[in-house]
Tab-separated table of C-alpha atoms and ligand atoms in Angstrom:
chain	number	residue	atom	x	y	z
A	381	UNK	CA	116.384	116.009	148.301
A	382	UNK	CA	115.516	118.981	150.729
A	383	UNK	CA	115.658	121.906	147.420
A	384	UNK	CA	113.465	119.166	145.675
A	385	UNK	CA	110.704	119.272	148.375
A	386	UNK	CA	111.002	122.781	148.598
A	387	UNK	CA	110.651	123.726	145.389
A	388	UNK	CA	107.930	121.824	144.655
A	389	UNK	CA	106.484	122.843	147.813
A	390	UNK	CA	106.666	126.863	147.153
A	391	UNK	CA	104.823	126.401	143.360
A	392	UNK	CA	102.649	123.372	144.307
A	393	UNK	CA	98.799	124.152	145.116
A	394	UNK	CA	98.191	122.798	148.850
A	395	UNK	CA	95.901	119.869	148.009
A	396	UNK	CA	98.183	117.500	148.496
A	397	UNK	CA	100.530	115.865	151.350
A	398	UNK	CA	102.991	113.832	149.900
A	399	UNK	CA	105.497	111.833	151.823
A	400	UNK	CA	108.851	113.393	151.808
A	401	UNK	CA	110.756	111.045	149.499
A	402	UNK	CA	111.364	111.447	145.222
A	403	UNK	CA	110.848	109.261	142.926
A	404	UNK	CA	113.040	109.258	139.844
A	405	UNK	CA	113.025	105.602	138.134
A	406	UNK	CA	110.633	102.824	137.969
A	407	UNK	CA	110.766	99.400	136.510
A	408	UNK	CA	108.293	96.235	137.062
A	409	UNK	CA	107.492	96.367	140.943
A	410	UNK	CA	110.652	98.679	141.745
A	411	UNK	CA	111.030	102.087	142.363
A	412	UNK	CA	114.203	104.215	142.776
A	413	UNK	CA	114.674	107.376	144.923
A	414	UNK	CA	116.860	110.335	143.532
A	415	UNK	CA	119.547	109.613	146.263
A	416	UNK	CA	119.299	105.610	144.207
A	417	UNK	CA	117.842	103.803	147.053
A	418	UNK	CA	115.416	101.346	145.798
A	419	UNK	CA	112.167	100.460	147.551
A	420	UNK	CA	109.329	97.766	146.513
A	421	UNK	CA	106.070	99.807	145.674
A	422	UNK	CA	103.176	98.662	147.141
A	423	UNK	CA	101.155	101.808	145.957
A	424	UNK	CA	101.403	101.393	142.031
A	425	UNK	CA	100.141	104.829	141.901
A	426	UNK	CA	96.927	104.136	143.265
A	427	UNK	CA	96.858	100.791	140.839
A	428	UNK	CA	97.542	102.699	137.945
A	429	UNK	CA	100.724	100.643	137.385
A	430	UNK	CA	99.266	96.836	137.221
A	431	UNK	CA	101.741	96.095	134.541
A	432	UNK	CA	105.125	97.213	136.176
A	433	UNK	CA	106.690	100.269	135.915
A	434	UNK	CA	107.628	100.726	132.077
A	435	UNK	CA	106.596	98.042	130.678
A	436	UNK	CA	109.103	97.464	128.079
A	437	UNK	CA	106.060	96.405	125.682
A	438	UNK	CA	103.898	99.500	126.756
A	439	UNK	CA	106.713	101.665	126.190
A	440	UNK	CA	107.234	100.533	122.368
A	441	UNK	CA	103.691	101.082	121.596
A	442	UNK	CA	103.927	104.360	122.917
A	443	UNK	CA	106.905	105.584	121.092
A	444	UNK	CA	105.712	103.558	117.758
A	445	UNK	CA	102.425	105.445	117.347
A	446	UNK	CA	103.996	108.712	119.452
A	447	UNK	CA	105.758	108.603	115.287
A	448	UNK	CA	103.040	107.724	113.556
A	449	UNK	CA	99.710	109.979	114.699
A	450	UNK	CA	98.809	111.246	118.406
A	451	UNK	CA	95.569	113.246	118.183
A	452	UNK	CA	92.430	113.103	115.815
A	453	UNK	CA	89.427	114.275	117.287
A	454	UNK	CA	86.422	112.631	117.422
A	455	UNK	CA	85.226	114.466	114.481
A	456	UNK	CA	87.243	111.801	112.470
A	457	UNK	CA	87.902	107.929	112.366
A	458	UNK	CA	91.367	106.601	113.314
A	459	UNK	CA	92.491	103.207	112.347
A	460	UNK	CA	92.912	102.036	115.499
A	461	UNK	CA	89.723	103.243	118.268
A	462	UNK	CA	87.962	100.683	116.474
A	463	UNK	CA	90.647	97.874	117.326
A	464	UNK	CA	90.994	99.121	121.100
A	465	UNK	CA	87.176	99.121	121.168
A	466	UNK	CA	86.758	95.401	119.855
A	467	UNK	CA	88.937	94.444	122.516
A	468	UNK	CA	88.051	95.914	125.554
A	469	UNK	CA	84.215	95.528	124.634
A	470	UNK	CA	84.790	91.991	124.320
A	471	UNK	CA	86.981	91.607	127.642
A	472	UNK	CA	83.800	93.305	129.561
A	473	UNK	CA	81.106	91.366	127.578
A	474	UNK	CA	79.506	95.181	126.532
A	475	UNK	CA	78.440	95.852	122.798
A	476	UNK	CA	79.805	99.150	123.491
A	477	UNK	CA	82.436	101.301	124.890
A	478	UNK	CA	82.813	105.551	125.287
A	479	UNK	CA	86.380	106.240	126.082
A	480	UNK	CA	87.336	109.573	128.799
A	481	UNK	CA	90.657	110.425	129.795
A	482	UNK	CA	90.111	109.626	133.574
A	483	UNK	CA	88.162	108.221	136.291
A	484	UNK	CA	86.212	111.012	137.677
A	485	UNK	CA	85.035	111.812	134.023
A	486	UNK	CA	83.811	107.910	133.771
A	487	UNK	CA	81.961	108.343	136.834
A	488	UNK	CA	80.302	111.906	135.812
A	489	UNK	CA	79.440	109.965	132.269
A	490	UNK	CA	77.833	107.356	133.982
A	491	UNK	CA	75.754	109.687	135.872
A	492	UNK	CA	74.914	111.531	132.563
A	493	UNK	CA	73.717	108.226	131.291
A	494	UNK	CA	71.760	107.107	134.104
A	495	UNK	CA	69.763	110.515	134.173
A	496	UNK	CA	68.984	110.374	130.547
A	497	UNK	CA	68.258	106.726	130.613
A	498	UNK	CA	66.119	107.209	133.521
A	499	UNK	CA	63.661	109.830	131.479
A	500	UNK	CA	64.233	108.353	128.221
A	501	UNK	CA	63.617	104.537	128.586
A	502	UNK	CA	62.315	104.062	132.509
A	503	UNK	CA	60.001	107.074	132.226
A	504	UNK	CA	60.557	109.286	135.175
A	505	UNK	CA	59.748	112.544	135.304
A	506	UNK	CA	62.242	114.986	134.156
A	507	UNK	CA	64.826	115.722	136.711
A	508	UNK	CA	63.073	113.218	139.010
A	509	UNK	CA	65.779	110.314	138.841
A	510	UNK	CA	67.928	109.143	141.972
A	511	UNK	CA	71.148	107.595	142.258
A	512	UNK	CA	72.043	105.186	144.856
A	513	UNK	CA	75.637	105.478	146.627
A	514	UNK	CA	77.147	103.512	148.997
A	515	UNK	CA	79.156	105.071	152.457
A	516	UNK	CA	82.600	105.029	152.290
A	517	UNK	CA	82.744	105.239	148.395
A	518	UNK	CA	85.523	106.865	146.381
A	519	UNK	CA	84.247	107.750	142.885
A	520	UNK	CA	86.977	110.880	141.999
A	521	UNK	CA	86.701	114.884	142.470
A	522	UNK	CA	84.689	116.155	140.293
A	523	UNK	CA	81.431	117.458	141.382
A	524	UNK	CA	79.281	115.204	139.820
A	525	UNK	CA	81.379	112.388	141.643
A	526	UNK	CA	81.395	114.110	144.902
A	527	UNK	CA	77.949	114.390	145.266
A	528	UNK	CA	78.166	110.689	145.186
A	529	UNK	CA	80.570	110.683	148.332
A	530	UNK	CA	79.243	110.149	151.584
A	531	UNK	CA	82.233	111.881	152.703
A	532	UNK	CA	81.795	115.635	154.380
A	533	UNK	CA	85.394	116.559	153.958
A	534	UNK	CA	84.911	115.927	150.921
A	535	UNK	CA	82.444	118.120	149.787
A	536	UNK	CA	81.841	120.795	152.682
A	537	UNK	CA	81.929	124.332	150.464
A	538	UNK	CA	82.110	123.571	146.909
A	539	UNK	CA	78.397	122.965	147.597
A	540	UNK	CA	75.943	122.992	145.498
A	541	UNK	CA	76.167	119.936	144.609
A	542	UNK	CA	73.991	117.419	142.679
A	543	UNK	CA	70.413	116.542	144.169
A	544	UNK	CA	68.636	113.619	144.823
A	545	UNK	CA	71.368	111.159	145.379
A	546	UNK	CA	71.238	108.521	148.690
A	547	UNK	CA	73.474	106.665	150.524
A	548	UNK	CA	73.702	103.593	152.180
A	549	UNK	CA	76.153	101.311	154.256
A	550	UNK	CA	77.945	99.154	151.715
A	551	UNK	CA	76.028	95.310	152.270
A	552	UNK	CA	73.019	96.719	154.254
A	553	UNK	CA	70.489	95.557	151.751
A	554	UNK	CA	67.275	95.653	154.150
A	555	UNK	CA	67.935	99.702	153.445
A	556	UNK	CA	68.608	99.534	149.597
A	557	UNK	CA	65.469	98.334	149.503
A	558	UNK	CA	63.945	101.100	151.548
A	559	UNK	CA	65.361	103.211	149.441
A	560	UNK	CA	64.316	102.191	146.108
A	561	UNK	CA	61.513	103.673	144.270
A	562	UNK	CA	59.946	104.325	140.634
A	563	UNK	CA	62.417	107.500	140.789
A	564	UNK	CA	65.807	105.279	141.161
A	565	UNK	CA	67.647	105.148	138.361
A	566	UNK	CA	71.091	103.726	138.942
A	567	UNK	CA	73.131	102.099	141.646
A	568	UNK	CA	76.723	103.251	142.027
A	569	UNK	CA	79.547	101.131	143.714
A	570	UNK	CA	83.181	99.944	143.882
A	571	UNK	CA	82.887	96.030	144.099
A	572	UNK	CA	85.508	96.454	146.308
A	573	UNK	CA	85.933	99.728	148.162
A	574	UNK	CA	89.831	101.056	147.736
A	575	UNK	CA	89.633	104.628	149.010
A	576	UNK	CA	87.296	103.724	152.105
A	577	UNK	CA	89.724	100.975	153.134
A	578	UNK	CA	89.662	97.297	151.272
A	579	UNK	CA	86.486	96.682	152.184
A	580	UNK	CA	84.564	93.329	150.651
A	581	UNK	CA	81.496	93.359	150.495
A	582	UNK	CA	79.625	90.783	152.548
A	583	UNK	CA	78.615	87.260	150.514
A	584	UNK	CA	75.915	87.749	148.142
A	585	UNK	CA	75.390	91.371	148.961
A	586	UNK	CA	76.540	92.365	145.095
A	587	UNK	CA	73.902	89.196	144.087
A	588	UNK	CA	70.936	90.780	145.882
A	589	UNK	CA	71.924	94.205	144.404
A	590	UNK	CA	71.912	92.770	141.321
A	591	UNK	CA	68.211	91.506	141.878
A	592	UNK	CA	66.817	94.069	143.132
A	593	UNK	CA	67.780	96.139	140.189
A	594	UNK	CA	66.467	93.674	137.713
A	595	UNK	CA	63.327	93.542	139.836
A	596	UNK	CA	63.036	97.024	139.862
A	597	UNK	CA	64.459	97.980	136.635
A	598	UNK	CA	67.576	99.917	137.936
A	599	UNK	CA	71.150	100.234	136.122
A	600	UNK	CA	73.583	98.433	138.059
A	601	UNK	CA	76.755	101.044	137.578
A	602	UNK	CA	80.183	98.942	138.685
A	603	UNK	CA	83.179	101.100	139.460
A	604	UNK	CA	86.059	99.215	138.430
A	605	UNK	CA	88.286	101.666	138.029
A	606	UNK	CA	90.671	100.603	141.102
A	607	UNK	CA	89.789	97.154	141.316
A	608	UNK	CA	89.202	96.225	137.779
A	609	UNK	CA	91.763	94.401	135.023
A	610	UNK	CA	93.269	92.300	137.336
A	611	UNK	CA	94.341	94.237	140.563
A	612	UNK	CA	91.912	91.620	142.686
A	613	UNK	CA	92.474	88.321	141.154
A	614	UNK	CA	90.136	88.347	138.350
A	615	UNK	CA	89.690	90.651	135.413
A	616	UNK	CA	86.808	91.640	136.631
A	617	UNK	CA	85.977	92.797	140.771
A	618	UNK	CA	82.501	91.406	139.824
A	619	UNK	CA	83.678	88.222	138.856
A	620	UNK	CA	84.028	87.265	142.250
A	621	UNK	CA	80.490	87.658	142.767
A	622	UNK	CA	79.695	85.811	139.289
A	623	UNK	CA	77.296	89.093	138.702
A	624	UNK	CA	77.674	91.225	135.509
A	625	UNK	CA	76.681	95.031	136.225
A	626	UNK	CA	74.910	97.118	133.240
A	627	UNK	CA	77.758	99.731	133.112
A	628	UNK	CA	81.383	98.749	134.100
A	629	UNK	CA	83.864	101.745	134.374
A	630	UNK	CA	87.396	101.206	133.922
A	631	UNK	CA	90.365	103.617	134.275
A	632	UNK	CA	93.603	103.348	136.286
A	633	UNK	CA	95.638	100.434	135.173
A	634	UNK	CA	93.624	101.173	131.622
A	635	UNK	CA	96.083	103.340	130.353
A	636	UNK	CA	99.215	100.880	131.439
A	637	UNK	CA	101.244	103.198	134.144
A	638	UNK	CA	101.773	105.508	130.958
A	639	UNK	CA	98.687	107.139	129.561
A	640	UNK	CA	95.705	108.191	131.211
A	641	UNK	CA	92.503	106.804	129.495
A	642	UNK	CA	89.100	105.791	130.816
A	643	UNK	CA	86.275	103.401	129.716
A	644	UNK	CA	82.188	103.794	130.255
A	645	UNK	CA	81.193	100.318	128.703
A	646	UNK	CA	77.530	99.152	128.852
A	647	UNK	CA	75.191	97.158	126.657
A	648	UNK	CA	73.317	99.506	123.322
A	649	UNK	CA	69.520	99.592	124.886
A	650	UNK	CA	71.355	101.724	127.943
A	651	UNK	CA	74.256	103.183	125.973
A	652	UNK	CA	72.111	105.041	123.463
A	653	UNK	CA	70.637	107.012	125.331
A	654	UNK	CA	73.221	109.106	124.317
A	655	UNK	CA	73.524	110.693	121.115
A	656	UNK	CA	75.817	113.150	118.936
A	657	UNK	CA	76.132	116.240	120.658
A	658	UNK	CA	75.082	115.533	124.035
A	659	UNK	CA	78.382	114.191	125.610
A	660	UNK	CA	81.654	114.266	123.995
A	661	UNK	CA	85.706	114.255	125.417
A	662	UNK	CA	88.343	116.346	122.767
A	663	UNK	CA	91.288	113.350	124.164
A	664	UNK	CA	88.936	110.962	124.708
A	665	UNK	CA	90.048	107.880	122.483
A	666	UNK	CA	92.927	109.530	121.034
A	667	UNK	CA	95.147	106.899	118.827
A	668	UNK	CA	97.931	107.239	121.463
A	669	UNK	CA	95.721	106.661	124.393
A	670	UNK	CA	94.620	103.702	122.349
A	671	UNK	CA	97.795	101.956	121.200
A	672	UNK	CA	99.136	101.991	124.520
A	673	UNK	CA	95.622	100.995	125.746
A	674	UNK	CA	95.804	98.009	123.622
A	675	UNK	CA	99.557	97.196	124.934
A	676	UNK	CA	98.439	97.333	128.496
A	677	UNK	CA	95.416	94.953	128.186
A	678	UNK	CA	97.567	92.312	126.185
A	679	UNK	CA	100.294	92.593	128.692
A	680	UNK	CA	97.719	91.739	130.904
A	681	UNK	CA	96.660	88.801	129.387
A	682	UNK	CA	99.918	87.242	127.452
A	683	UNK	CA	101.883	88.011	130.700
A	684	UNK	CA	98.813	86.211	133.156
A	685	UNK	CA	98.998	88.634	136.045
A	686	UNK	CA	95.376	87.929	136.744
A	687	UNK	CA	96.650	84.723	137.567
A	688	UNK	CA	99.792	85.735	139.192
A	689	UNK	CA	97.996	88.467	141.366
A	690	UNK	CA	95.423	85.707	142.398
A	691	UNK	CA	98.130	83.732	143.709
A	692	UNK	CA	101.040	86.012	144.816
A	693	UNK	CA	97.922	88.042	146.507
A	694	UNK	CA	96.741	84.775	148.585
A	695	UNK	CA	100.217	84.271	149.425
A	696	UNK	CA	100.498	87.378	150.949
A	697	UNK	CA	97.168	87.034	152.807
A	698	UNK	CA	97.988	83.782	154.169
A	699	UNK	CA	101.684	85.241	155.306
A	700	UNK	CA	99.596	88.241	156.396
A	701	UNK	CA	96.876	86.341	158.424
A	702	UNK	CA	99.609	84.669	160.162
A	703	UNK	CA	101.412	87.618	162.220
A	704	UNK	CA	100.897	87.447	165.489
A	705	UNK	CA	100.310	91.217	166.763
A	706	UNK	CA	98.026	92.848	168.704
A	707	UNK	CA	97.569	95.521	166.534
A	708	UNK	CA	96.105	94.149	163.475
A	709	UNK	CA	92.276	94.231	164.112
A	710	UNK	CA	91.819	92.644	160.208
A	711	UNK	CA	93.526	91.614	157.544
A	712	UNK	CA	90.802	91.381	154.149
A	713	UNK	CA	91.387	91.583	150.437
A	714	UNK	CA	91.588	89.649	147.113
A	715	UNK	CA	94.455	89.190	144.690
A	716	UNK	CA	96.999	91.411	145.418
A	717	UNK	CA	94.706	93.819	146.727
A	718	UNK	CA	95.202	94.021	150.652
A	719	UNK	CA	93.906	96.130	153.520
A	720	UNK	CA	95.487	94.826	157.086
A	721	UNK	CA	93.268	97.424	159.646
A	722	UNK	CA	95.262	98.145	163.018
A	723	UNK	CA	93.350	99.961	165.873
A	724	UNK	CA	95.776	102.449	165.403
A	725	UNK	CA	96.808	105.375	163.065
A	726	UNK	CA	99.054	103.675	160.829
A	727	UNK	CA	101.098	106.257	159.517
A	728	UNK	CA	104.219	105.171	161.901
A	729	UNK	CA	104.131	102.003	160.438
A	730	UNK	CA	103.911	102.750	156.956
A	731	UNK	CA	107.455	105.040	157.336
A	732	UNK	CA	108.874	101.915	158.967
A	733	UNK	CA	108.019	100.150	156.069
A	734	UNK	CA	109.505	102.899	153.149
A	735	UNK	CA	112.503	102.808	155.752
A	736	UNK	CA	113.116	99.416	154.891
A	737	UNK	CA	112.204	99.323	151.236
A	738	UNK	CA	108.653	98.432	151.287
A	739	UNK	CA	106.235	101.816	149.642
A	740	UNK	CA	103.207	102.040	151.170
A	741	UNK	CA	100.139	104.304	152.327
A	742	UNK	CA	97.371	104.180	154.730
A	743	UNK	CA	94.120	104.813	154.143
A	744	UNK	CA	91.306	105.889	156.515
A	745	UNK	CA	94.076	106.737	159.031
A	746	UNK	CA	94.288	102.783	160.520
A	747	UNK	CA	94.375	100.824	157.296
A	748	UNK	CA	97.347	99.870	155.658
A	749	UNK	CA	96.636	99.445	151.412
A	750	UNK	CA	98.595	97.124	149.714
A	751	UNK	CA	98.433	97.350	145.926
A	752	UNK	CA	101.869	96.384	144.400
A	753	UNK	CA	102.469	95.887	140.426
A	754	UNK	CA	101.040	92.746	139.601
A	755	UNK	CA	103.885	91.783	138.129
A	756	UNK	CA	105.739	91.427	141.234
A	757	UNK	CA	108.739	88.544	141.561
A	758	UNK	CA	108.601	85.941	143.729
A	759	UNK	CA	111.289	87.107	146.318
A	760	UNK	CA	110.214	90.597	145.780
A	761	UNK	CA	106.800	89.203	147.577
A	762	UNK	CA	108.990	87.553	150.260
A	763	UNK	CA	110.628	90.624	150.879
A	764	UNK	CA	107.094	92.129	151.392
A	765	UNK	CA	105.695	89.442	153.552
A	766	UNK	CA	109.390	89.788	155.786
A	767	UNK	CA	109.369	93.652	155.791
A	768	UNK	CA	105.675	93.646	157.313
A	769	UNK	CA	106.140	90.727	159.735
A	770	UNK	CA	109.023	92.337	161.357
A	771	UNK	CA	107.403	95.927	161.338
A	772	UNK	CA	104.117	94.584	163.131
A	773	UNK	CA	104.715	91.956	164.905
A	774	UNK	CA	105.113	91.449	168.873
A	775	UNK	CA	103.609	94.954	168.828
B	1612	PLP	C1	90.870	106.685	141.477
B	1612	PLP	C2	89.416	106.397	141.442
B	1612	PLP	C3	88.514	107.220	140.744
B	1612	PLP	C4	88.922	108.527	140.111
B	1612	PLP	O1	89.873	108.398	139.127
B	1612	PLP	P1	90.749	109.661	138.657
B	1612	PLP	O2	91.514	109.156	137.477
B	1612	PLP	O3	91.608	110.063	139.813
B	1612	PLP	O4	89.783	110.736	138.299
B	1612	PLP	C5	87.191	106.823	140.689
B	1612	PLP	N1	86.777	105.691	141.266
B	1612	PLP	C6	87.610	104.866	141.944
B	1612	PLP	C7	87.090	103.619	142.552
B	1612	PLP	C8	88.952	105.209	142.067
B	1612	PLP	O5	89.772	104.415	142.776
């Protein structure tokens, strides 16, 4: 494995870290290293692979349209944008739907929208409009997105950046509405917050958001692009709050493990704003990205993993909740969606973890992220839940 590492190492651009172990195989929640040693993955690519590792279903759409057509640019109809459309439109309750190729790009879409919505329907003042972002966030790389982040590191010297966005703690609602005025245009936020560490949001926070913006007349932007189709119980982060934003983005788990594709979906009085020539994507909606699009959603649905990831996930919590250590400061989440917070780094315990089988990352330094396949077997779960216990506990 060492010529592996250092290959990739001596061509690789430095803007990554990555653990020192190679993946070469995947199927449903299993992984395989190139010296065959198999490990439970509890990372899924960031959630990107909801529906297993190549999903046998995924993989046949793939290959059937790989034959048929890949590419036609949006300068053309293809028979089947219109299908994927139908059916992801109708799955977020939006009339309609502008497909991107990844997350970032959703989020700097949404932006677009929200500044042009803002002058053309609210009425402020040309480059007047605000967004609202919450600390912590994750919302992708891009500028555009980074000037959302609250996060220095983040952005310190690929400055300047986008004005007149503002931040506030994620649930502090006495300052969101300090911070509204005739100038705000959109609020931005993960219904869940991945990146900055499993954090759920405190009750009817995402309700009073969603007031204030209809009292105010403010797009409520949902990023769903970790959290969404499934990964937290419900189809929907939001549905936990029984709250239905004006823009949803999708991306992630969108595309099946296989393809990457991303979704901007909102209502027609906010989504035409926009209008030919002023935003556009050459792979955006491309008949591959669709066909497999279309595979991934029904595997989601036919195969119930919003239902399985509601329950496996709560028996995990419950297992979770029950270690007795005096490390674990919390342990939060929904579905199969899991933070357990130590009060310290835990790194160490992560590589304990991947030592006996279990893939897994930390986030924030102290937070450990669970996010396995939600397609994950019953003992495979078990294994989890015994892999964790013996890692953490009595420590
Ligand atoms: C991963 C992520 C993004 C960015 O997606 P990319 O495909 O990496 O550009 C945006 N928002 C959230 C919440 C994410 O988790």
């Amino acid at each position: 494995m060492n010529d592996l590492f250092a290959l990739t190492d001596q061509y690789s651009s430095n803007n990554y870290s990555p653990l020192k172990l190679a993946l070469t195989k995947g199927l449903g929640a299993k992984v395989w290293d190139v010296e065959d040693n198999s490990y439970i993955d509890c990372i899924s690519g960031f959630s990107v692979v909801n529906q297993g590792h190549c999903h046998p279903k995924i993989i046949k759409a793939f290959q059937e349209q790989s034959e048929k057509i890949t590419m036609v640019s949006r300068a053309l109809y293809s028979d089947n944008l219109g299908k994927w459309e139908e059916k992801i439109c109708s799955l977020a309750n939006k009339e309609k739907v502008l497909p991107m190729n990844t997350g970032t790009e959703a989020i700097e879409t949404a932006i677009k929208i929200a500044r042009k919505w803002g002058s053309d329907v609210k009425g402020i003042a040309e480059n007047q409009g605000e967004i609202i972002a919450m600390n912590g966030n994750f919302h992708g790389r891009t500028l555009g997105a980074l000037s959302l982040s609250s996060q220095e590191s983040y952005k310190k010297g690929f400055g300047p950046l986008l004005d007149n966005m503002q931040y506030m703690d994620f649930g502090d609602i006495t300052r969101l509405k300090s911070l509204i005025n005739e100038n705000t245009t959109a609020i931005v936020l993960e219904p869940i917050q991945g990146e900055g560490g499993v954090n759920v949001p405190p009750d009817y926070f995402i309700q009073e958001v969603r007031n204030l913006c209809d009292e105010h007349n403010v797009l409520f932007i949902a990023d769903e692009i970790q959290v969404g189709l499934g990964r937290t119980g419900k189809m929907f982060a939001m549905e936990w709050e029984g709250v239905e934003p004006d823009i949803y983005l999708l991306g992630k788990s969108l595309g099946g493990g296989l393809y990457p594709i991303s979704a901007v979906l909102a209502n027609d009085d906010v989504m035409k704003v926009l209008t030919p020539g002023t935003h556009g994507s050459t792979f955006g909606g491309n008949p591959l990205a669709c066909a497999v699009s279309i595979a991934a959603l029904d595997v989601l649905i036919d195969e119930n993993l919003i239902e399985r990831s509601a329950e496996q996930g709560q028996k995990l919590l419950n297992h979770l909740q029950l270690i007795d250590s005096n490390i674990i400061k919390d342990v939060r989440g929904r579905g199969l969606f899991i933070g357990i917070e130590l009060t310290e780094a835990a790194q160490s315990y992560c590589q304990q973890m991947i030592e006996q089988g279990v893939l897994c990352k930390e986030t924030q330094g102290n937070i450990i992220r669970l996010a396995p396949p939600l397609v994950i077997e019953d003992e495979e779960i078990d294994k989890v839940i015994k892999v964790i216990t013996e890692v953490l506990e009595k420590k």
